[in-house]
Short mmCIF file of C-alpha atoms and ligand atoms in Angstrom, two decimals:
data_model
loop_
_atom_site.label_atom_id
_atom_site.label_comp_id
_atom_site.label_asym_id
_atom_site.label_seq_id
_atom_site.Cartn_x
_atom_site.Cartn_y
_atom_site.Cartn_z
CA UNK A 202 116.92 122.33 87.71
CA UNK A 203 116.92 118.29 88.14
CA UNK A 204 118.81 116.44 90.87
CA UNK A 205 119.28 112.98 90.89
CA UNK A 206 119.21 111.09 93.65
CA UNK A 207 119.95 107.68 92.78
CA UNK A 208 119.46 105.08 95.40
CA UNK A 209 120.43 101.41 95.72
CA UNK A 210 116.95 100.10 96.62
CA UNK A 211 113.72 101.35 97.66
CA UNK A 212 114.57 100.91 101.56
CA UNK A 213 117.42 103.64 100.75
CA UNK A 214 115.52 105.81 98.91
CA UNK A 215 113.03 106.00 101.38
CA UNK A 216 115.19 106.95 103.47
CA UNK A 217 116.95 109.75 101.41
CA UNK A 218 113.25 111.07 101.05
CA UNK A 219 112.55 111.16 103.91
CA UNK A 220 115.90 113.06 104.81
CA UNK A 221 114.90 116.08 102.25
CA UNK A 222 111.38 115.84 104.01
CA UNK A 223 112.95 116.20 107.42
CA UNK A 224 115.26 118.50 106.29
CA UNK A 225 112.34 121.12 104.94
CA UNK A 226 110.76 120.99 108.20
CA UNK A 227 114.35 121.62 110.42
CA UNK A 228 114.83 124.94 108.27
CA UNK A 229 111.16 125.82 108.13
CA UNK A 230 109.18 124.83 111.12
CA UNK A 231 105.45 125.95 109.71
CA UNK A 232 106.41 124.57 106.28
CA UNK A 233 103.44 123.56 104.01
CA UNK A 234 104.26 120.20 102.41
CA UNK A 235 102.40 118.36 99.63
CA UNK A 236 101.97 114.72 100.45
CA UNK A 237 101.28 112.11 97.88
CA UNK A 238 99.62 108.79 98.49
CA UNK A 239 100.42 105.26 96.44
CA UNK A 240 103.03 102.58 97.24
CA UNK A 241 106.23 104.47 96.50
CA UNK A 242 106.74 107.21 99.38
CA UNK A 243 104.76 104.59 102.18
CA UNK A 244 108.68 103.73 103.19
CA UNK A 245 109.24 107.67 103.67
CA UNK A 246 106.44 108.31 105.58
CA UNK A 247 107.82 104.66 107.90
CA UNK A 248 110.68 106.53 108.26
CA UNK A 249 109.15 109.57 109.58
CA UNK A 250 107.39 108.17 111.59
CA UNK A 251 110.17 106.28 113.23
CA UNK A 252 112.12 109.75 113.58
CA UNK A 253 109.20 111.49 115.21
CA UNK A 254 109.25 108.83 117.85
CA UNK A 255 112.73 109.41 118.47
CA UNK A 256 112.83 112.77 118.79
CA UNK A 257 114.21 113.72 115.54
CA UNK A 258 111.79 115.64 113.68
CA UNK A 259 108.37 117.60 114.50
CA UNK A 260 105.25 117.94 112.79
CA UNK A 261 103.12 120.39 115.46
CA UNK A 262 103.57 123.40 113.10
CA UNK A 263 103.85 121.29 110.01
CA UNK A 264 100.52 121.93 107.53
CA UNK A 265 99.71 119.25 104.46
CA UNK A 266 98.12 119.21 101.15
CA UNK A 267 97.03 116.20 99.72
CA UNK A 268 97.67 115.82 95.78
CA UNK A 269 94.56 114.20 95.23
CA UNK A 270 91.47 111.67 96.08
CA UNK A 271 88.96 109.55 94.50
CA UNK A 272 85.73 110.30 93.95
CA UNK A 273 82.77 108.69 95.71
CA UNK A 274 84.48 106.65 98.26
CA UNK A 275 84.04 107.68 102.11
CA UNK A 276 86.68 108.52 104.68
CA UNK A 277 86.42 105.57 106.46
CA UNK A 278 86.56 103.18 103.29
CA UNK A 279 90.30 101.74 103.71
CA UNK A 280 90.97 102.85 99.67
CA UNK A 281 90.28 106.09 100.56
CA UNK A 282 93.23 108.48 100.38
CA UNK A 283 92.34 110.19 103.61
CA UNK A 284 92.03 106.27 105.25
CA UNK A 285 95.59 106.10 103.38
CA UNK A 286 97.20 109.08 104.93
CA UNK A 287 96.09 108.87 108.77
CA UNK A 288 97.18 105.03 108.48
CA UNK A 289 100.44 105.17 107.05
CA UNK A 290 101.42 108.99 108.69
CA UNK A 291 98.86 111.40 110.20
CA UNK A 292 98.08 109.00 113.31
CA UNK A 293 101.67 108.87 113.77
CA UNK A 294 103.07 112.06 114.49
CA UNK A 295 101.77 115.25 116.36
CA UNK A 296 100.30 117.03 113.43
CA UNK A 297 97.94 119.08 114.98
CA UNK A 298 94.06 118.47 114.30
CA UNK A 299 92.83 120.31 111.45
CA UNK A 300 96.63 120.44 109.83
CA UNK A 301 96.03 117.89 107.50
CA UNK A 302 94.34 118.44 104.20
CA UNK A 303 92.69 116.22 101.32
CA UNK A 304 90.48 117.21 98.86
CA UNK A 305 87.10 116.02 99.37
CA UNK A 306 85.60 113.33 97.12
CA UNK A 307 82.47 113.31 98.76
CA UNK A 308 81.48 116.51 97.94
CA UNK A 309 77.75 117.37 96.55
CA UNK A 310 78.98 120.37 94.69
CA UNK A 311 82.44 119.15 93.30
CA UNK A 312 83.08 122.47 91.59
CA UNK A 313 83.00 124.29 94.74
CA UNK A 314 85.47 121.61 96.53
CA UNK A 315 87.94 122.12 93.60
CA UNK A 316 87.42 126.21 94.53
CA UNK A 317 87.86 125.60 97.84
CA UNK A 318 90.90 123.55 97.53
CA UNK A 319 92.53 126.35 95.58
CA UNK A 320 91.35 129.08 97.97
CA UNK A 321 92.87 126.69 100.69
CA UNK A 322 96.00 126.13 99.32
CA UNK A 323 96.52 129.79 98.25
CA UNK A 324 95.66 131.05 101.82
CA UNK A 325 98.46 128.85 103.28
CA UNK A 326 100.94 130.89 101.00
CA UNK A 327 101.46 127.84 98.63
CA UNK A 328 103.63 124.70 98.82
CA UNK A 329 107.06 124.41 100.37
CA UNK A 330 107.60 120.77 99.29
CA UNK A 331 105.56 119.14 97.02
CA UNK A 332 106.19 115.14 97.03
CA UNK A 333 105.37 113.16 94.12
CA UNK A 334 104.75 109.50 92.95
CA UNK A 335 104.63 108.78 88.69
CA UNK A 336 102.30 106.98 87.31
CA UNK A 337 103.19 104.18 84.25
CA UNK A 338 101.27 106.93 82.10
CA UNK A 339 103.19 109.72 83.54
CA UNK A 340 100.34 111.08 85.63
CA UNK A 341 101.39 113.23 88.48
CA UNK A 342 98.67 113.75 91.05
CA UNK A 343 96.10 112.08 89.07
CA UNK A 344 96.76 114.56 85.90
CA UNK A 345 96.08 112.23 83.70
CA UNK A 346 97.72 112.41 80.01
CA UNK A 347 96.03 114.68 78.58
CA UNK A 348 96.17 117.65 75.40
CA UNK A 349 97.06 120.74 77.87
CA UNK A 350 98.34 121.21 81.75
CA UNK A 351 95.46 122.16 84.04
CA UNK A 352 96.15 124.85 86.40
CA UNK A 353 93.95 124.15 89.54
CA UNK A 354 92.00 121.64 91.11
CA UNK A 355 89.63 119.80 89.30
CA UNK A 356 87.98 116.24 88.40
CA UNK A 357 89.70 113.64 86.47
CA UNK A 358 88.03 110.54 84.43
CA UNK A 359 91.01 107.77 85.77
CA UNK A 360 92.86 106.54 82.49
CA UNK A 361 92.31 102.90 81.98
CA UNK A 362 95.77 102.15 82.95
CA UNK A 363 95.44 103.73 86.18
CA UNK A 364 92.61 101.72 86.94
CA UNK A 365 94.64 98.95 85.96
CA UNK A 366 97.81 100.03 88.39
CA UNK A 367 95.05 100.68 91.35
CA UNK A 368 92.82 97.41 91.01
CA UNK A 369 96.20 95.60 92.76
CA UNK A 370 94.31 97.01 95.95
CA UNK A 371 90.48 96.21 95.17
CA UNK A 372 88.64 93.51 95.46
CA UNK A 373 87.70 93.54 91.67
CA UNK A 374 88.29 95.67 88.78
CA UNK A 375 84.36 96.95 88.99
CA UNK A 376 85.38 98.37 92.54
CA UNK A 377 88.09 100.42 91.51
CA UNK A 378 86.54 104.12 91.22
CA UNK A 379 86.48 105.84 88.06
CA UNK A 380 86.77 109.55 88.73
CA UNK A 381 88.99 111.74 90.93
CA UNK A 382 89.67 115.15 92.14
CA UNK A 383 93.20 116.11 91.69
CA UNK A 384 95.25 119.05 92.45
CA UNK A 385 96.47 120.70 89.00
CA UNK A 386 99.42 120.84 87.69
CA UNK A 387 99.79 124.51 87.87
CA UNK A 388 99.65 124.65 91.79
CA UNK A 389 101.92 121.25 91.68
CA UNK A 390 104.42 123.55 89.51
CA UNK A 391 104.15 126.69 91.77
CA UNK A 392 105.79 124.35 94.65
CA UNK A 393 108.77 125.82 95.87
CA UNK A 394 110.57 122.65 95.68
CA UNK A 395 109.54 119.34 94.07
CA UNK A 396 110.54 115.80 95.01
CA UNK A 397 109.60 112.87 92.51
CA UNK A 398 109.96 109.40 94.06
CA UNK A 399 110.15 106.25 91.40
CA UNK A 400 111.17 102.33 92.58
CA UNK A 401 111.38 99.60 90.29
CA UNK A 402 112.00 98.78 87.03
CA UNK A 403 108.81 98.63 85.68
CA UNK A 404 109.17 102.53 86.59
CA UNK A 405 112.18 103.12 84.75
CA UNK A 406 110.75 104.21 80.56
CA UNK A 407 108.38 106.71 82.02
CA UNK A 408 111.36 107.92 84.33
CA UNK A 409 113.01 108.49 80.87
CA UNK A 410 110.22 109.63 78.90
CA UNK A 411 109.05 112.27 81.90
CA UNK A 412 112.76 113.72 82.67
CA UNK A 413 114.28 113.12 79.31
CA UNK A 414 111.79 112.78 76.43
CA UNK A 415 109.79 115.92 75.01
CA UNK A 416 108.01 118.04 77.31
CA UNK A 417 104.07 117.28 76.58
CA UNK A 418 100.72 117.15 78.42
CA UNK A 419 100.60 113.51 77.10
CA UNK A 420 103.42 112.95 79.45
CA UNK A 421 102.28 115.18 82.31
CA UNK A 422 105.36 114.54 84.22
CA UNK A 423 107.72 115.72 81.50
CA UNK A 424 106.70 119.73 82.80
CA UNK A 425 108.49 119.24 85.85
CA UNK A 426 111.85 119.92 83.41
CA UNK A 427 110.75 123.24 83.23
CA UNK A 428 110.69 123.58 87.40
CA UNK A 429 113.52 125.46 89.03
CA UNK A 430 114.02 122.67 92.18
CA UNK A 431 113.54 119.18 91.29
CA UNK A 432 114.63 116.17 93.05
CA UNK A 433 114.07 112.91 91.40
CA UNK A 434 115.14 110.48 94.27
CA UNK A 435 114.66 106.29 92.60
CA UNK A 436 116.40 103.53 92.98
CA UNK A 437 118.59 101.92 90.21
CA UNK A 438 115.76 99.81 88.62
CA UNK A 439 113.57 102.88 87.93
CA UNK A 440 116.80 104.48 86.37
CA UNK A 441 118.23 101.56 84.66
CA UNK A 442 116.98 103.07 81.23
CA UNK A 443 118.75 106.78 81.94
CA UNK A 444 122.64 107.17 81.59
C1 LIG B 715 98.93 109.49 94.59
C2 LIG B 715 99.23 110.06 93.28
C3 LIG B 715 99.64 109.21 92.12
C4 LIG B 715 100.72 108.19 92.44
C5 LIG B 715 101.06 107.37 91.22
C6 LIG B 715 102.13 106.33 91.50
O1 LIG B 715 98.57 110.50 95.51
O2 LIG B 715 99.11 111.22 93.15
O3 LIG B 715 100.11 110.07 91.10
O4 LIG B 715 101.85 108.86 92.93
O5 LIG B 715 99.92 106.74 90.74
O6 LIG B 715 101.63 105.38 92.40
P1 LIG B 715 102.56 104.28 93.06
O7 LIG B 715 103.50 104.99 93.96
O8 LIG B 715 101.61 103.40 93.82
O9 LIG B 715 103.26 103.58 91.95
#
């Protein structure tokens, strides 16, 4: 079932997101949660951390997922997602050592990092909350449109209008990469509770296409319609377009 959460502006909706995130860990300590990377739950993962430092929420039994990560670029390269996710919320809070997890782009054998991902993820009994940005395309990890829904982890060619959307934070267009590993959307669907973050207007048709149009692998987002615990949480630009 969907839940809509709509918010005034993306300061607010941060905020409510980071409320249900809070909110998962208060009723379930050693909760697994599924952390997404991009521009639209950075003010979430602010408010976190601003919590934690209070007092108000605690991440030492907490364990993460990461949806996805590029291929070919390092740990230490500032683009990376792993660079992304100690920066903006792993450094910040007491999440124990070895809690955290990303898929690793780096890998020689990239078939056995998408089996170990799985294994991973299955061994910590599967996600609790699974956050989520949307790409302009619809992607959801980096499930790119597509002519079926892939179950598990696997490799991804980026669609050109990702590359597009992600150049904003390379030097040029030739640096952006052009492959990434990406959790599928079957283990993204098996989440026991999904929350979708949008901001901004230039959000708001694939909001409506993904939550109200036809569902379709060429809108990978649109499956989520079918998922039991949905919470869409965006501010009135992304949902200027829905009733
Ligand atoms: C990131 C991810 C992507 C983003 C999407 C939206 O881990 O999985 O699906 O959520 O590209 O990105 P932003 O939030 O930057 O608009």
């Amino acid at each position: 079932m969907l839940k809509i959460l709509r918010t005034k502006d993306y300061a607010d909706m941060s905020r409510k997101t980071a409320n249900l995130i809070s909110a998962q860990i208060i009723l379930k300590p050693d909760c697994v949660l599924g952390l997404a990377t991009g521009s639209s739950p950075v003010g979430a993962y602010m408010q976190l951390v601003d919590w934690y430092k209070k007092g108000d929420v605690d991440f030492s039994r907490v364990r993460t997922v990461n949806l996805d990560e590029y291929l070919g670029l390092p740990r230490e390269n500032d683009q990376s997602y792993y660079y992304f996710m100690h920066h903006n919320l792993f450094d910040h809070v007491n999440l124990p050592e070895g809690a955290s997890n990303l898929p690793n782009g780096m890998a020689e054998d990239m078939n056995a990092e998408c089996a170990r991902y799985d294994a991973l993820i299955r061994s910590l009994g599967g996600v609790d909350l699974q956050l989520l940005g949307i790409g302009h395309d619809g992607h959801i990890g980096f499930n790119e449109p597509c002519d079926h829904f892939p179950t598990g982890t696997h490799v991804v060619d980026l669609a050109e209008r990702t590359i597009e959307a992600n150049q904003r934070f390379f030097a040029s267009r030739d640096e952006v990469p052009r492959k990434a590993v990406t959790m599928g959307i079957g283990t993204i669907m098996a989440a026991r509770k999904v929350v979708l973050v949008a901001s901004g207007a230039e959000k708001a048709p694939i909001v409506k296409e993904a939550f109200f149009g036809p569902v379709t692998p060429q809108v990978p987002a649109s499956i989520l319609q079918m998922h039991p615990d949905v919470t869409l949480v965006a501010d009135e630009a992304a949902l200027s377009l829905v009733k």
